[in-house]
Every structure is written in C-alpha cells, then in structure tokens.
Amino acid sequence: MRATQLGCLFLGLGGAFAGAQMGLAQETGGLTGRATLGAGLRHEDGTTTPVGEIGVALSSITRTETLGLSFGTVLARGGGQGDDETDIDAGLSYSRLGPHSGLSFDLGYVRNDVGVLTSEEETLDPDALRFDSGKRTVADAALRYVFGTDMPVGGDVGIETRDVSYSGLPDGALEDFRTRGADATLRFALTPTADLRLSAETSQTESEGDGEDADRSVATVGLDVQVSPSLEATLGLGVSELRRSAPGVDEEIDRGPEIELGLVRSVRDGTYGLRATHVLTGDGPRTELRATRVRTLPTGALTWELGASHADEFGFDPVLALGYERSTRAATLSVALAREIEADLFGDSFASDSLALGLRRDLTPRADLTAGVAYRDVEPFADGVAEVERLEMSFGVNYALTRDVDLRLSAERTRLRTGGSDGDRVTNSVFLGVERGIDWHP
C-alpha cells in the first residue's frame, strides 16, 4: 500500500535562504524587475557549507494585462554529505481582463528538501516530515477563464495539473503521484439580490508503484442571496463520488450528498459568520459547524473560528482557529493557532494542530530583527499511521551595509518527533552572509 499522502500545509519557517523565491514587484503599472545575489556560510550540525543565492523577478502591468516571471535558486556546496544541493523555485503567471471576461494562466516549479513547503503550496505529505534527507519536486499548471461578469448569465471554467516526485529517499518510502482536475460553474442572476449557481468538478490522482489512485467528482446546485445590505446567505446542495484503488486491493466506491449553508453579517468593524458543511471523505460522511468573527483593529486584525466536526466512525472533534496581527511603524507581530480536521487527496482524514508566532522589528534605521516559532502536529485517523510532530524556531538580523547590500545573520533549530521507529531528530543551523539587490524600472 502507499505511504499516506495527507493534504495539509506545514507552517514551517524555512532555511536561511528559503526566501529565494522572488515575489513580483508590486507596482501600479509598467515594467519592473529585481535581481538578488547572495553568498555566505551555513554551519549545520558540525558541518560548514558555502551557500549561494540567485533570484530574478520581472513583471509587466498594463490596464488589461499582467505578466510575471520569477526564478530563484539556492546552491549549497557539499551539503554536509559530500554532494552539492540545489533548490529551485520558479513561476510564470499571465492574466488578461476584458469588458466582461478574464483569462489567467499560471505555471510553477519547486524543488526543495522533503518536508519543506513554499507558502503557495496547498498539499503536503506528513510522512515526508519524517525524513531529514531527499528532495521533493512539484510542477503545476492552472488555466482559468471567467465570462459574463456583470451580466445576467456568467461563469468560469478551470483546469489544473500537478506532478509530485521524490528523490534521495529509500525505495518505496514515498510514492510519486500526479493530479489532474477540472471544474466549471454557471451563474444566473435570478433577481438583483439572488444568484443561482450550477457547478461541477472532477479530479484524478494517480500514484506510482504500489501507491493508491483516487478519482473524485462533485456536482452542486447553489443559491447566493443578499438578504439585506448587511447579510449574505449561501446554500449549496450536491452529490459526490469517490473511487479509490491500489494494486492487489478491490476498488472502493463511496457516494453521498454534500451540503453547504453559510451566513455572513457585515458590521462596522468586520464580519460575523456561520457555516455548516456535510462532505464525503474516504472515512465516510463528515459534518462540520463553524462560527467565525473577523474584526478590523486600528493597528491590525483579529480573527477567530470555533466549531465541531463529526464523523460516524470517529465521533466529535473540536475545530478552532485564532489569528491576530498587529502592525506599527517599527514592528509587526502575528499569531496563528488552529486545530483542523482535514482530508487528503485520497479521502483519508487526519487531525492537524498548529501554532505560528512571528515578529519583525526595526532595531535602528539600518537594522531589523525577525523571530519566529512554528509548531505542527499531524495525527492520522487511519490505523497503523504514526503521528508526526515538528517544532521550528528561528532568529535573524539584517543590517544594511549600503543602500543595495545587506548583511544577514540567522539561526534555526528544528525538532522532529514521530510515533514510528524514526524517533526524535534535532537539527541546528547558523547562517552568515551578504545579499545584494538590484532594482530595474525603465
């Protein structure tokens, strides 16, 4: 059978050069670019490694079109194992907006250490967090077309693909897999305050070797109503089918209804919300009820979510989320706490607990400090799959030597604990280097 592939996002803080991926320049228009060159030394568990960084980001923005290109790579000589290491993060995006339609296209390629994610990724295999070596490569593409905007009849159509492969791991530790998906939605304006929505989506995930395959399809009829200027209501009724198969195992087919009910009330400083869902997973139907509050503060925002999740096989589980952000001229603080019950691409359920703390503060006009803590605990409901617990702590200081050159010092400590035979693993690393940035705007 496959190594369990659970779809969750690990709130890691990354390595000293994990920021090699380059964000696109945020300009109101025109052509902009930025290049980054960095070099330094990384000391990790008694081994010192030369590290280099190269990053390029270009963007072109007009009234109707946006084009973006980014490329970042991190080179580590030796890597502590006698081999060179190369991480790559590249992306291409394009969008075009017409009077009543829009088109967008995205390409992405990421190659990094197993168990490390960029913020854009949506899925992770918690089994991958058990390994301290090996690489994970993700190549994805997405295309979406929106039509009939501001018209009585409209909708959107999208397709996407993702290929995930592993290298440098023991045979059979994690299986490569690929996912293909498509979705379509038609919207009809019944009245000035009510829209009817017809939607369908399908996805197919195929694994290599002894891995599992899964096909999922959902068809939904929905109604979106503006009940009053401050109250919105959403109702969705649908049916879904989940097919799962693996070598030597009979195909499993599950079918069932899917229901969604949501209420959002706007108030002067934010929103209140109530959402109920009933969805089909590989462990049977699961029902959730959540109450939410989003509050805008003078210097930030406060968000909380509280509810419960129920499945016949596992009973009730609490779900909650708490987020807080505070920004001043000299500092930014963020706190995120969550307990979620989720399902992976194959329908298997798991409980995910996470905590993330982040701080950035200006020390002087030329120096700033960053610090963070990220904790993640993943507990699969399936029998025989071990719990994975990970804690990361980081600290860094940047000092502007000149207008374009920064001196960077950072330290990290990572602790990984699993319920299996891997036991505990602790990794410590320190990085010292310089970075030069070059901006271009003709």
Short mmCIF file of C-alpha atoms in Angstrom, two decimals:
data_model
loop_
_atom_site.label_atom_id
_atom_site.label_comp_id
_atom_site.label_asym_id
_atom_site.label_seq_id
_atom_site.Cartn_x
_atom_site.Cartn_y
_atom_site.Cartn_z
CA MET A 1 0.00 0.00 0.00
CA ARG A 2 1.01 3.61 -0.48
CA ALA A 3 2.69 5.87 2.01
CA THR A 4 -0.17 8.04 3.26
CA GLN A 5 -0.36 11.34 1.33
CA LEU A 6 -2.18 13.81 3.59
CA GLY A 7 -3.21 17.20 2.20
CA CYS A 8 -2.15 19.78 4.76
CA LEU A 9 0.09 22.80 4.86
CA PHE A 10 3.03 22.69 7.24
CA LEU A 11 3.69 26.09 8.78
CA GLY A 12 7.47 25.87 8.52
CA LEU A 13 9.79 28.81 8.73
CA GLY A 14 12.22 27.53 6.05
CA GLY A 15 16.01 27.66 5.85
CA ALA A 16 18.40 30.58 5.86
CA PHE A 17 17.83 31.08 2.17
CA ALA A 18 14.26 29.77 2.00
CA GLY A 19 13.24 33.20 0.78
CA ALA A 20 14.99 32.60 -2.53
CA GLN A 21 11.63 32.57 -4.27
CA MET A 22 11.16 36.09 -5.55
CA GLY A 23 7.87 37.92 -5.15
CA LEU A 24 6.78 40.04 -8.08
CA ALA A 25 7.32 43.75 -7.76
CA GLN A 26 4.17 45.47 -6.55
CA GLU A 27 3.90 48.40 -8.92
CA THR A 28 0.84 50.18 -10.27
CA GLY A 29 1.94 49.72 -13.86
CA GLY A 30 4.74 49.40 -16.37
CA LEU A 31 7.70 47.07 -16.49
CA THR A 32 9.69 46.38 -13.32
CA GLY A 33 12.41 43.95 -12.35
CA ARG A 34 14.59 42.92 -9.43
CA ALA A 35 17.69 40.74 -9.20
CA THR A 36 19.15 39.35 -5.97
CA LEU A 37 22.60 37.87 -5.44
CA GLY A 38 23.66 36.37 -2.13
CA ALA A 39 26.56 34.38 -0.70
CA GLY A 40 27.52 33.12 2.73
CA LEU A 41 28.35 30.22 5.02
CA ARG A 42 25.93 27.84 6.72
CA HIS A 43 27.03 25.84 9.76
CA GLU A 44 24.74 22.87 10.45
CA ASP A 45 25.39 20.10 12.98
CA GLY A 46 29.15 20.48 12.88
CA THR A 47 29.49 20.96 9.10
CA THR A 48 30.17 24.31 7.39
CA THR A 49 28.84 24.71 3.84
CA PRO A 50 29.24 27.56 1.31
CA VAL A 51 25.82 28.76 0.14
CA GLY A 52 24.87 30.94 -2.82
CA GLU A 53 21.59 32.52 -3.91
CA ILE A 54 20.39 33.90 -7.23
CA GLY A 55 16.94 35.40 -7.76
CA VAL A 56 15.24 37.27 -10.59
CA ALA A 57 11.71 38.72 -10.74
CA LEU A 58 10.11 40.56 -13.67
CA SER A 59 6.60 41.97 -14.03
CA SER A 60 4.72 43.88 -16.69
CA ILE A 61 1.42 45.53 -15.76
CA THR A 62 -0.95 47.35 -18.09
CA ARG A 63 -4.59 48.33 -17.79
CA THR A 64 -5.77 44.96 -19.14
CA GLU A 65 -2.80 42.59 -18.87
CA THR A 66 -0.38 41.37 -16.21
CA LEU A 67 2.67 39.20 -16.85
CA GLY A 68 5.03 37.96 -14.13
CA LEU A 69 8.14 35.81 -14.12
CA SER A 70 10.18 34.74 -11.10
CA PHE A 71 13.17 32.45 -10.64
CA GLY A 72 15.18 31.69 -7.52
CA THR A 73 17.85 29.11 -6.79
CA VAL A 74 19.90 28.20 -3.73
CA LEU A 75 23.22 26.41 -4.19
CA ALA A 76 24.91 24.63 -1.27
CA ARG A 77 28.35 23.18 -1.87
CA GLY A 78 28.83 19.81 -0.20
CA GLY A 79 25.60 19.86 1.81
CA GLY A 80 27.27 18.03 4.68
CA GLN A 81 27.07 14.75 2.75
CA GLY A 82 29.74 15.31 0.13
CA ASP A 83 27.19 16.18 -2.54
CA ASP A 84 26.04 19.53 -3.92
CA GLU A 85 22.50 20.69 -3.16
CA THR A 86 20.32 22.79 -5.44
CA ASP A 87 16.90 24.24 -4.61
CA ILE A 88 14.80 25.90 -7.32
CA ASP A 89 11.63 27.97 -7.16
CA ALA A 90 10.29 29.33 -10.47
CA GLY A 91 6.96 30.69 -11.64
CA LEU A 92 5.22 32.24 -14.62
CA SER A 93 1.84 33.97 -14.50
CA TYR A 94 -0.33 35.80 -17.02
CA SER A 95 -3.77 37.38 -16.83
CA ARG A 96 -5.90 39.40 -19.21
CA LEU A 97 -9.07 41.28 -18.30
CA GLY A 98 -11.75 42.15 -20.87
CA PRO A 99 -15.01 44.11 -20.58
CA HIS A 100 -16.99 41.03 -19.50
CA SER A 101 -14.41 38.23 -19.28
CA GLY A 102 -10.98 37.34 -17.96
CA LEU A 103 -8.25 34.78 -18.56
CA SER A 104 -5.45 33.69 -16.22
CA PHE A 105 -2.63 31.18 -16.57
CA ASP A 106 -0.04 30.03 -14.01
CA LEU A 107 2.99 27.74 -14.15
CA GLY A 108 5.10 26.71 -11.15
CA TYR A 109 8.15 24.58 -10.44
CA VAL A 110 9.60 23.96 -6.98
CA ARG A 111 12.45 21.68 -5.94
CA ASN A 112 13.40 21.69 -2.25
CA ASP A 113 14.04 19.47 0.74
CA VAL A 114 11.43 16.87 1.62
CA GLY A 115 9.10 18.28 4.25
CA VAL A 116 9.68 21.94 3.27
CA LEU A 117 6.95 23.94 1.52
CA THR A 118 6.61 27.35 -0.04
CA SER A 119 3.65 29.43 1.06
CA GLU A 120 1.85 28.95 -2.25
CA GLU A 121 1.55 25.18 -1.95
CA GLU A 122 -1.61 23.58 -0.67
CA THR A 123 -0.68 19.95 -0.09
CA LEU A 124 1.99 18.15 1.87
CA ASP A 125 2.64 14.54 2.76
CA PRO A 126 3.11 14.38 6.55
CA ASP A 127 5.06 11.15 6.01
CA ALA A 128 7.63 13.33 4.24
CA LEU A 129 8.26 15.18 7.50
CA ARG A 130 9.82 12.01 8.88
CA PHE A 131 12.85 12.27 6.61
CA ASP A 132 15.84 14.59 7.01
CA SER A 133 17.21 13.94 3.52
CA GLY A 134 15.90 13.75 -0.01
CA LYS A 135 14.27 16.18 -2.42
CA ARG A 136 10.68 16.90 -3.41
CA THR A 137 9.84 18.32 -6.84
CA VAL A 138 6.47 19.87 -7.67
CA ALA A 139 5.46 21.03 -11.16
CA ASP A 140 1.99 22.52 -11.59
CA ALA A 141 -0.07 24.47 -14.09
CA ALA A 142 -3.51 26.11 -13.97
CA LEU A 143 -5.73 27.81 -16.54
CA ARG A 144 -8.97 29.69 -15.77
CA TYR A 145 -11.46 31.58 -17.92
CA VAL A 146 -14.18 33.81 -16.44
CA PHE A 147 -17.04 35.05 -18.61
CA GLY A 148 -20.23 37.04 -18.28
CA THR A 149 -19.01 39.29 -15.48
CA ASP A 150 -21.64 41.95 -14.63
CA MET A 151 -24.11 40.13 -16.91
CA PRO A 152 -27.27 38.09 -16.17
CA VAL A 153 -25.53 34.85 -17.16
CA GLY A 154 -21.87 34.13 -16.45
CA GLY A 155 -19.47 31.62 -15.02
CA ASP A 156 -15.96 30.28 -15.08
CA VAL A 157 -14.06 27.21 -16.26
CA GLY A 158 -10.71 25.96 -14.99
CA ILE A 159 -8.25 23.12 -15.40
CA GLU A 160 -5.17 22.31 -13.35
CA THR A 161 -2.43 19.72 -13.13
CA ARG A 162 0.24 18.88 -10.53
CA ASP A 163 3.10 16.37 -10.59
CA VAL A 164 4.95 15.48 -7.37
CA SER A 165 8.11 13.36 -7.34
CA TYR A 166 10.70 12.39 -4.70
CA SER A 167 14.41 11.61 -4.93
CA GLY A 168 17.14 10.63 -2.49
CA LEU A 169 14.80 8.56 -0.29
CA PRO A 170 14.68 4.80 0.37
CA ASP A 171 12.76 2.82 -2.24
CA GLY A 172 9.04 2.86 -1.52
CA ALA A 173 9.32 5.48 1.25
CA LEU A 174 7.13 7.96 -0.64
CA GLU A 175 5.48 7.32 -3.98
CA ASP A 176 5.42 9.87 -6.81
CA PHE A 177 1.92 11.00 -7.79
CA ARG A 178 0.14 13.27 -10.25
CA THR A 179 -3.22 15.05 -10.03
CA ARG A 180 -5.42 16.33 -12.87
CA GLY A 181 -8.54 18.37 -12.24
CA ALA A 182 -11.23 20.45 -13.93
CA ASP A 183 -14.18 22.50 -12.74
CA ALA A 184 -16.95 24.63 -14.24
CA THR A 185 -19.59 26.97 -12.81
CA LEU A 186 -22.60 28.70 -14.37
CA ARG A 187 -24.22 31.64 -12.56
CA PHE A 188 -27.71 33.02 -13.31
CA ALA A 189 -28.93 36.32 -11.88
CA LEU A 190 -32.48 35.44 -10.79
CA THR A 191 -33.09 38.83 -9.17
CA PRO A 192 -30.87 41.81 -8.35
CA THR A 193 -30.15 40.15 -4.98
CA ALA A 194 -30.18 36.40 -5.78
CA ASP A 195 -27.95 34.23 -7.99
CA LEU A 196 -28.41 30.59 -8.95
CA ARG A 197 -25.20 28.57 -9.25
CA LEU A 198 -24.62 25.26 -11.09
CA SER A 199 -21.16 23.75 -10.65
CA ALA A 200 -19.28 20.54 -11.29
CA GLU A 201 -15.72 19.46 -10.59
CA THR A 202 -13.62 16.37 -11.02
CA SER A 203 -10.11 15.34 -10.01
CA GLN A 204 -7.95 12.29 -10.65
CA THR A 205 -4.87 11.35 -8.62
CA GLU A 206 -2.56 8.57 -9.78
CA SER A 207 0.38 7.19 -7.78
CA GLU A 208 3.42 5.30 -9.00
CA GLY A 209 4.45 1.85 -7.78
CA ASP A 210 2.26 0.49 -5.01
CA GLY A 211 0.65 3.86 -4.35
CA GLU A 212 -3.08 4.46 -4.30
CA ASP A 213 -5.21 6.06 -7.03
CA ALA A 214 -8.24 8.22 -6.32
CA ASP A 215 -10.97 9.78 -8.51
CA ARG A 216 -13.39 12.35 -7.11
CA SER A 217 -16.35 14.12 -8.75
CA VAL A 218 -18.89 16.59 -7.33
CA ALA A 219 -21.98 18.25 -8.84
CA THR A 220 -23.68 21.10 -6.93
CA VAL A 221 -26.68 23.43 -7.19
CA GLY A 222 -26.27 26.60 -5.15
CA LEU A 223 -28.11 29.80 -4.27
CA ASP A 224 -26.43 33.05 -3.17
CA VAL A 225 -28.75 35.68 -1.69
CA GLN A 226 -28.14 39.22 -0.46
CA VAL A 227 -30.81 39.09 2.25
CA SER A 228 -30.16 42.67 3.35
CA PRO A 229 -27.40 45.25 2.86
CA SER A 230 -25.53 43.63 5.76
CA LEU A 231 -26.49 39.94 5.49
CA GLU A 232 -25.46 37.37 2.83
CA ALA A 233 -26.69 33.76 2.67
CA THR A 234 -25.32 30.80 0.69
CA LEU A 235 -26.92 27.41 0.15
CA GLY A 236 -25.40 24.50 -1.78
CA LEU A 237 -26.79 21.00 -2.41
CA GLY A 238 -24.86 18.39 -4.32
CA VAL A 239 -23.78 14.80 -4.75
CA SER A 240 -20.23 13.43 -4.80
CA GLU A 241 -18.48 10.20 -5.70
CA LEU A 242 -15.09 8.96 -4.50
CA ARG A 243 -13.32 5.98 -6.10
CA ARG A 244 -10.11 4.57 -4.61
CA SER A 245 -7.94 1.69 -5.79
CA ALA A 246 -4.49 0.21 -5.20
CA PRO A 247 -2.55 -2.80 -6.54
CA GLY A 248 -3.93 -6.01 -5.06
CA VAL A 249 -6.91 -4.28 -3.43
CA ASP A 250 -10.52 -4.17 -4.64
CA GLU A 251 -11.75 -0.76 -5.77
CA GLU A 252 -13.71 1.20 -3.14
CA ILE A 253 -16.62 3.38 -4.29
CA ASP A 254 -18.35 5.86 -1.96
CA ARG A 255 -21.26 8.09 -2.93
CA GLY A 256 -23.19 10.60 -0.89
CA PRO A 257 -24.76 14.05 -0.62
CA GLU A 258 -22.83 17.25 0.03
CA ILE A 259 -24.44 20.25 1.75
CA GLU A 260 -23.20 23.76 2.45
CA LEU A 261 -25.01 26.54 4.34
CA GLY A 262 -23.41 29.88 5.12
CA LEU A 263 -24.40 33.21 6.65
CA VAL A 264 -22.20 36.32 6.76
CA ARG A 265 -23.24 39.51 8.52
CA SER A 266 -21.25 42.70 8.00
CA VAL A 267 -20.80 45.11 10.89
CA ARG A 268 -18.90 48.34 11.30
CA ASP A 269 -15.59 46.71 12.29
CA GLY A 270 -15.73 43.43 10.33
CA THR A 271 -17.98 40.40 9.92
CA TYR A 272 -19.74 37.58 11.78
CA GLY A 273 -20.23 34.25 10.08
CA LEU A 274 -21.86 30.85 10.48
CA ARG A 275 -21.07 27.92 8.18
CA ALA A 276 -22.30 24.31 8.10
CA THR A 277 -20.97 21.64 5.72
CA HIS A 278 -21.60 17.96 5.06
CA VAL A 279 -19.00 16.32 2.78
CA LEU A 280 -17.94 12.84 1.74
CA THR A 281 -14.49 11.50 2.72
CA GLY A 282 -12.84 8.11 2.43
CA ASP A 283 -13.83 7.51 6.05
CA GLY A 284 -17.49 8.24 5.36
CA PRO A 285 -19.53 11.46 5.59
CA ARG A 286 -18.27 14.28 7.81
CA THR A 287 -20.34 17.19 9.15
CA GLU A 288 -18.90 20.46 10.44
CA LEU A 289 -20.37 23.58 12.04
CA ARG A 290 -18.27 26.75 12.46
CA ALA A 291 -18.86 30.23 13.84
CA THR A 292 -16.44 32.95 12.73
CA ARG A 293 -15.57 36.54 13.59
CA VAL A 294 -13.32 38.89 11.64
CA ARG A 295 -12.57 42.17 13.37
CA THR A 296 -10.56 45.07 11.99
CA LEU A 297 -8.47 46.84 14.62
CA PRO A 298 -6.78 50.27 14.41
CA THR A 299 -3.36 48.62 14.01
CA GLY A 300 -4.22 45.16 12.69
CA ALA A 301 -6.88 42.45 12.69
CA LEU A 302 -8.31 39.73 14.94
CA THR A 303 -9.93 36.55 13.58
CA TRP A 304 -11.40 33.61 15.42
CA GLU A 305 -13.28 30.49 14.40
CA LEU A 306 -14.90 27.90 16.67
CA GLY A 307 -16.87 24.78 15.89
CA ALA A 308 -17.13 20.99 15.84
CA SER A 309 -16.60 18.21 13.31
CA HIS A 310 -18.36 14.84 13.37
CA ALA A 311 -17.89 11.53 11.55
CA ASP A 312 -19.76 8.34 12.38
CA GLU A 313 -16.55 6.31 12.66
CA PHE A 314 -14.59 8.79 14.82
CA GLY A 315 -17.23 10.80 16.69
CA PHE A 316 -16.93 14.52 17.52
CA ASP A 317 -13.76 16.59 17.32
CA PRO A 318 -13.39 20.31 18.12
CA VAL A 319 -12.18 22.70 15.41
CA LEU A 320 -10.86 26.19 16.09
CA ALA A 321 -8.68 28.92 14.67
CA LEU A 322 -7.32 32.15 16.12
CA GLY A 323 -5.36 34.77 14.24
CA TYR A 324 -4.00 38.11 15.39
CA GLU A 325 -1.92 40.69 13.55
CA ARG A 326 -0.57 43.99 14.84
CA SER A 327 1.49 46.42 12.79
CA THR A 328 3.14 49.65 13.82
CA ARG A 329 5.67 51.84 12.08
CA ALA A 330 8.55 49.92 13.67
CA ALA A 331 7.24 46.39 14.26
CA THR A 332 4.88 43.66 13.07
CA LEU A 333 3.53 40.81 15.24
CA SER A 334 1.47 37.83 14.03
CA VAL A 335 -0.07 34.90 15.92
CA ALA A 336 -1.91 31.93 14.39
CA LEU A 337 -3.40 28.97 16.28
CA ALA A 338 -5.53 26.26 14.69
CA ARG A 339 -6.97 22.79 15.09
CA GLU A 340 -8.44 21.39 11.89
CA ILE A 341 -9.96 18.10 10.75
CA GLU A 342 -8.96 17.64 7.12
CA ALA A 343 -8.90 15.05 4.35
CA ASP A 344 -6.11 14.40 1.85
CA LEU A 345 -6.28 13.86 -1.90
CA PHE A 346 -7.21 10.21 -1.29
CA GLY A 347 -10.01 10.99 1.18
CA ASP A 348 -8.20 9.88 4.36
CA SER A 349 -8.93 12.09 7.39
CA PHE A 350 -6.47 13.48 9.94
CA ALA A 351 -6.33 15.98 12.79
CA SER A 352 -3.90 18.87 12.41
CA ASP A 353 -2.81 21.17 15.28
CA SER A 354 -0.63 24.18 14.50
CA LEU A 355 0.81 27.27 16.17
CA ALA A 356 2.83 30.02 14.49
CA LEU A 357 4.35 33.15 16.02
CA GLY A 358 6.19 35.78 14.00
CA LEU A 359 7.87 39.07 14.90
CA ARG A 360 9.70 41.68 12.84
CA ARG A 361 11.08 44.80 14.48
CA ASP A 362 13.28 47.67 13.37
CA LEU A 363 16.28 47.99 15.69
CA THR A 364 17.84 51.02 14.01
CA PRO A 365 17.22 52.81 10.69
CA ARG A 366 19.64 50.30 9.13
CA ALA A 367 18.95 47.09 11.08
CA ASP A 368 15.91 44.90 11.73
CA LEU A 369 15.23 41.73 13.69
CA THR A 370 12.99 38.76 12.84
CA ALA A 371 11.98 35.86 15.09
CA GLY A 372 9.51 33.03 14.78
CA VAL A 373 8.17 29.79 16.21
CA ALA A 374 6.21 27.22 14.20
CA TYR A 375 4.68 24.05 15.64
CA ARG A 376 2.78 21.38 13.70
CA ASP A 377 1.25 18.11 14.88
CA VAL A 378 -0.42 15.76 12.38
CA GLU A 379 -2.38 12.78 13.71
CA PRO A 380 -3.90 10.50 11.02
CA PHE A 381 -7.11 8.71 11.92
CA ALA A 382 -6.10 5.65 9.88
CA ASP A 383 -4.79 2.67 11.87
CA GLY A 384 -1.08 1.96 11.62
CA VAL A 385 -0.08 5.50 10.51
CA ALA A 386 2.15 7.26 13.04
CA GLU A 387 1.68 10.77 14.39
CA VAL A 388 4.17 13.42 13.23
CA GLU A 389 5.19 16.39 15.40
CA ARG A 390 7.52 19.19 14.29
CA LEU A 391 8.80 22.34 16.02
CA GLU A 392 10.87 25.06 14.34
CA MET A 393 12.41 28.15 15.93
CA SER A 394 14.24 30.87 14.01
CA PHE A 395 16.02 34.15 14.67
CA GLY A 396 17.60 36.59 12.23
CA VAL A 397 19.16 40.04 11.95
CA ASN A 398 19.58 42.08 8.75
CA TYR A 399 21.92 45.08 8.58
CA ALA A 400 22.10 47.46 5.61
CA LEU A 401 25.78 47.87 4.79
CA THR A 402 24.89 50.12 1.84
CA ARG A 403 21.68 51.03 0.02
CA ASP A 404 21.86 47.79 -2.03
CA VAL A 405 23.88 45.39 0.17
CA ASP A 406 22.62 43.70 3.36
CA LEU A 407 24.48 41.64 5.95
CA ARG A 408 22.38 38.69 7.13
CA LEU A 409 22.72 36.54 10.24
CA SER A 410 20.23 33.81 11.11
CA ALA A 411 19.93 30.79 13.39
CA GLU A 412 17.42 27.92 13.35
CA ARG A 413 16.55 24.89 15.41
CA THR A 414 14.22 22.12 14.19
CA ARG A 415 12.92 19.20 16.21
CA LEU A 416 11.02 16.33 14.57
CA ARG A 417 9.23 13.64 16.57
CA THR A 418 7.32 10.69 15.11
CA GLY A 419 5.33 7.88 16.61
CA GLY A 420 7.21 5.35 14.50
CA SER A 421 10.73 3.96 14.67
CA ASP A 422 12.35 7.17 13.44
CA GLY A 423 12.34 8.67 16.94
CA ASP A 424 13.38 12.28 17.58
CA ARG A 425 15.64 14.30 15.29
CA VAL A 426 17.12 17.70 16.13
CA THR A 427 18.83 19.97 13.60
CA ASN A 428 20.63 23.25 14.37
CA SER A 429 21.94 25.67 11.75
CA VAL A 430 23.52 29.14 11.63
CA PHE A 431 23.96 31.28 8.51
CA LEU A 432 26.12 34.37 7.92
CA GLY A 433 26.31 36.09 4.54
CA VAL A 434 25.65 39.13 2.38
CA GLU A 435 22.93 39.89 -0.16
CA ARG A 436 22.83 42.47 -2.96
CA GLY A 437 19.60 43.60 -4.57
CA ILE A 438 19.28 45.42 -7.90
CA ASP A 439 16.00 47.08 -8.92
CA TRP A 440 15.14 47.95 -12.51
CA HIS A 441 12.32 50.22 -13.69
CA PRO A 442 12.78 51.79 -17.14
#
